[in-house]
Short mmCIF file of C-alpha atoms in Angstrom, two decimals:
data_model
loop_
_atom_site.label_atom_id
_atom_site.label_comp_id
_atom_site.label_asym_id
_atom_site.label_seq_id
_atom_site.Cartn_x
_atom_site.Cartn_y
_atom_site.Cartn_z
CA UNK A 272 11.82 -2.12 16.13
CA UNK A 273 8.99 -2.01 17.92
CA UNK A 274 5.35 -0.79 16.34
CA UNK A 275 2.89 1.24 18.57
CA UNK A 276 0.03 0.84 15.66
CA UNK A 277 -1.82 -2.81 15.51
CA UNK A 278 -0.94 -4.42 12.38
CA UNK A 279 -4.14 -5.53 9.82
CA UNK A 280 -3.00 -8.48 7.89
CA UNK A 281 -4.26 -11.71 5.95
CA UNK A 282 -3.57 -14.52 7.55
CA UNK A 283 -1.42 -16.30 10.30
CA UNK A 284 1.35 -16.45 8.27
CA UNK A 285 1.47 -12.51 7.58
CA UNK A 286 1.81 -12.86 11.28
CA UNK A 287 4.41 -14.71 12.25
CA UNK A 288 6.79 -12.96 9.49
CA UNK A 289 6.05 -9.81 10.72
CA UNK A 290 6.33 -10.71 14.13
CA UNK A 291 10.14 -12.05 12.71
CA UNK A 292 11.02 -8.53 11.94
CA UNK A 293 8.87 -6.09 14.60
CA UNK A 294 7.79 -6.29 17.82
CA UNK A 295 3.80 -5.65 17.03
CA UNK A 296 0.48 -6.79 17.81
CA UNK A 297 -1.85 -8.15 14.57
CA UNK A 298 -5.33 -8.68 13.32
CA UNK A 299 -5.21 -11.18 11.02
CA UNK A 300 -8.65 -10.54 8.40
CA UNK A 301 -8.79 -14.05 7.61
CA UNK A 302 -9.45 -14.04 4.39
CA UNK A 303 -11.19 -11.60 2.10
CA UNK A 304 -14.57 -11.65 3.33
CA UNK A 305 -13.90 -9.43 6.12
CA UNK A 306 -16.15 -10.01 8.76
CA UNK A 307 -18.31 -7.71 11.19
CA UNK A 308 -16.39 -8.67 14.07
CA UNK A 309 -13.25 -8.20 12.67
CA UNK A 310 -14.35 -4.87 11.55
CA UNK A 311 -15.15 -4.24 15.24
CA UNK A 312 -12.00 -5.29 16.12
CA UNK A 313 -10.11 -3.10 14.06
CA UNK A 314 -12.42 0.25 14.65
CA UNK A 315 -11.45 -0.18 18.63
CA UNK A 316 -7.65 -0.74 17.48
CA UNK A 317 -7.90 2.56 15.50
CA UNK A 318 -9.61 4.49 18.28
CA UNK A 319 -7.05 2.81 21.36
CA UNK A 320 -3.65 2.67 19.48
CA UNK A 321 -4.15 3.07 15.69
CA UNK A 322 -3.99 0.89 12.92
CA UNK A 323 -1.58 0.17 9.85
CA UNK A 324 -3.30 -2.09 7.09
CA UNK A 325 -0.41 -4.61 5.90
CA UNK A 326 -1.72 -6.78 2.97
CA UNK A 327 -0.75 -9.09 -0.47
CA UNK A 328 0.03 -7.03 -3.78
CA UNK A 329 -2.63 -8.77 -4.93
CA UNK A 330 -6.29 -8.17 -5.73
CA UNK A 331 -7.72 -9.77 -2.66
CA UNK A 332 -5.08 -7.65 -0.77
CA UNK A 333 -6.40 -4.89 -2.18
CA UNK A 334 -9.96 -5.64 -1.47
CA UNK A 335 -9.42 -6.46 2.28
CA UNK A 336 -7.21 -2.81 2.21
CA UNK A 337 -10.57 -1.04 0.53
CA UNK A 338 -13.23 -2.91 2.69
CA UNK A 339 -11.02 -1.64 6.15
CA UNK A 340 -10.54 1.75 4.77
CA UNK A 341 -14.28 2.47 4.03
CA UNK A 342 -15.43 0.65 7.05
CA UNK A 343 -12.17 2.35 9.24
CA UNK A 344 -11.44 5.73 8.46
CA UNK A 345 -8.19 7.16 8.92
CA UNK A 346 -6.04 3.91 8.69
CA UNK A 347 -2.35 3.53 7.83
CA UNK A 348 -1.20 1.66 4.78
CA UNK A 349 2.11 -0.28 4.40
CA UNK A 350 3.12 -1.32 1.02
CA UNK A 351 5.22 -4.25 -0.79
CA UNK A 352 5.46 -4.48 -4.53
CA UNK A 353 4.88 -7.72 -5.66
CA UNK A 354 8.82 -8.44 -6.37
CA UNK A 355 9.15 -8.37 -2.42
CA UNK A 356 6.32 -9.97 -1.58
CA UNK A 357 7.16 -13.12 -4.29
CA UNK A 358 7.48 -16.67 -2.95
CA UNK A 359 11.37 -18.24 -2.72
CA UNK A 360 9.91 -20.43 -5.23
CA UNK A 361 8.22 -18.45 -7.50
CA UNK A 362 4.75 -19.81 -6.66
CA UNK A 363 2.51 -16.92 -4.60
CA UNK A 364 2.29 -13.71 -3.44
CA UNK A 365 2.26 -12.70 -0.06
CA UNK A 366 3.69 -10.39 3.03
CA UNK A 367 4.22 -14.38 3.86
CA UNK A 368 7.02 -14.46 1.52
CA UNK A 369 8.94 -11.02 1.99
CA UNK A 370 12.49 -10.45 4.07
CA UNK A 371 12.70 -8.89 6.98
CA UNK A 372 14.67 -6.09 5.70
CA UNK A 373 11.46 -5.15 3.32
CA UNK A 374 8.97 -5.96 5.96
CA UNK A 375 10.99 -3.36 8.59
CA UNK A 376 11.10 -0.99 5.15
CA UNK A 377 7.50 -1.19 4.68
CA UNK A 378 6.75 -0.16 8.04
CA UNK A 379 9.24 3.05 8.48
CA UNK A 380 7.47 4.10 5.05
CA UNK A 381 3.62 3.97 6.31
CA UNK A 382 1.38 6.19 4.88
CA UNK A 383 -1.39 7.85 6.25
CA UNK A 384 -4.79 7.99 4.83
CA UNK A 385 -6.59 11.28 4.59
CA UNK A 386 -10.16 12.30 4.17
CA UNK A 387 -11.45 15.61 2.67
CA UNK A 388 -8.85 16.47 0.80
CA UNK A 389 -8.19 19.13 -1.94
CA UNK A 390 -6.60 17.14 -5.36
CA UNK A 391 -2.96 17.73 -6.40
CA UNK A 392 -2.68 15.44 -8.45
CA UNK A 393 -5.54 15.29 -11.53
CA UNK A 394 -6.36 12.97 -13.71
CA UNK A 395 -4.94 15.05 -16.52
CA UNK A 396 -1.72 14.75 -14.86
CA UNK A 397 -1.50 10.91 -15.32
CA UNK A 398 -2.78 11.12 -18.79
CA UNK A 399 0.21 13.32 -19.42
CA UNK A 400 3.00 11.58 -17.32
CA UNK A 401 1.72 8.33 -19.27
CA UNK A 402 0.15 6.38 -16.76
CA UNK A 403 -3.21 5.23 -18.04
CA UNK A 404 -3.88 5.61 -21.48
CA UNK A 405 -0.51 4.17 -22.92
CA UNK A 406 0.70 1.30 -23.99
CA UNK A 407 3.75 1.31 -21.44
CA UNK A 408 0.99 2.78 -18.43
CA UNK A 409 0.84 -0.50 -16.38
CA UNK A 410 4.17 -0.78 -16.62
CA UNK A 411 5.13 2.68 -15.52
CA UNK A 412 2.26 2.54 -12.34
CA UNK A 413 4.20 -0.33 -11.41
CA UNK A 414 7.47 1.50 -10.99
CA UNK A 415 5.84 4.98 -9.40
CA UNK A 416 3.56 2.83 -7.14
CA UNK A 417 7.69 1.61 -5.48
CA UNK A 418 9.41 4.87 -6.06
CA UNK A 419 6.48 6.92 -3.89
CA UNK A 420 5.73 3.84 -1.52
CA UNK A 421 2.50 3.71 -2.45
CA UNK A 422 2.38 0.12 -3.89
CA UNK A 423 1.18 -0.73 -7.81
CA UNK A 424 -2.47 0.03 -8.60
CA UNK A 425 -4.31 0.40 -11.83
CA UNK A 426 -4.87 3.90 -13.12
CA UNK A 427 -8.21 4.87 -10.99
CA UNK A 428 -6.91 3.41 -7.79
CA UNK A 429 -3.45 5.31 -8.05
CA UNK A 430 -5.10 8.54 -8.50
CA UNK A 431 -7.62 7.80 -5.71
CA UNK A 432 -4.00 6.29 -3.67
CA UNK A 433 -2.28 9.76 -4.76
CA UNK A 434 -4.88 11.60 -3.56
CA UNK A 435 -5.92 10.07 -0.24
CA UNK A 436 -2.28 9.88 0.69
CA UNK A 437 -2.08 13.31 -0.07
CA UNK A 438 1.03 12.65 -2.38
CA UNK A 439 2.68 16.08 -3.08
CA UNK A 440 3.01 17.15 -6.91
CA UNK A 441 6.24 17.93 -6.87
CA UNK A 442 7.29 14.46 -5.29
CA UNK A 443 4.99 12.94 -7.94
CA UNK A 444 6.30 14.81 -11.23
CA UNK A 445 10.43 13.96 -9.43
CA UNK A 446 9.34 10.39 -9.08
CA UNK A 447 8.00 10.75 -13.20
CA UNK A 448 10.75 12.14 -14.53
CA UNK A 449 12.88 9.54 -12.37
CA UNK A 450 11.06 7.32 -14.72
CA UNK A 451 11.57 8.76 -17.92
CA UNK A 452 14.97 9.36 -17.25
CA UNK A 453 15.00 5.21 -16.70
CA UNK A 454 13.30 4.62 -20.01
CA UNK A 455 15.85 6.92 -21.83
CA UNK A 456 18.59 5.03 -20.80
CA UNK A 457 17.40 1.67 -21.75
#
């Protein structure tokens, strides 16, 4: 599988286990402090080939994925829920750590970001499909966050995610009532 988009990731690490599953070329952020050169770097990427942002289900991930967005319009975004990106021995959280197999999944499931966007999904919609505001909430943005490939995020940042990656409705309230069906079972 080869990848036409350069990859933004963490670390040297995030590269060489990517570079185990795809044939791609990375930027590696080094770290959360995201540097003006870097940023340069990745703005010609976007404009010569594109760019897919690759990071940790963690908060710094997160923070190196919002700091590239803002700075980078019109990025990609590959996903891994923190299950798949869990270290063989429990200890960490990283792209570092995931298989292949979820690494190549990640990638076929890229999102693209978009800008200027009419809202589908409200606000009011999470309230009612119980995903801020309840007691099970964190638990249930966990479990959308896989089933729409969108990775977990608290409740602001996965209606700003829903949004941006222009998440249809009816895709969202399927993906809900997956959930609730779940629940019932149990």
């Amino acid at each position: 599988m080869k990848i036409k988009e350069i990859i933004v990731v963490e670390g040297r690490d995030d590269t060489v286990t990517i570079r185990r599953a795809v044939q791609a070329d990375t930027i590696e952020t080094n770290g959360s402090a995201v540097n003006d050169e870097t940023i340069e770097k990745i703005k010609l990427a976007q404009q010569t080939r594109g760019v897919i942002i690759f990071t940790d289900p963690d908060y710094p991930g997160q923070r190196i994925r919002n700091i590239v967005s803002e700075k980078v319009p019109g990025c990609k975004h590959a996903f891994l829920s923190k299950e798949q990106a869990k270290g063989k021995n429990g200890k960490g959280i990283g792209v570092e750590h995931a298989s292949v197999e979820d690494i190549r999944q990640a990638l076929q499931d890229v999102k693209q970001e978009w800008q200027g966007i009419d809202e589908q999904i409200t606000q009011e919609d999470l309230i009612v499909a119980r995903l801020i505001g309840d007691s099970e909430a964190k638990s249930r943005r966990e479990r959308i966050g896989k089933s729409l490939k969108i990775g977990y995020a608290n409740g602001k940042q996965l209606h700003k995610r829903l949004k941006m990656f222009q998440i249809p409705k009816d895709e969202f309230i399927k993906a809900v009532q997956k959930i609730n069906q779940e629940e019932q079972k149990s």
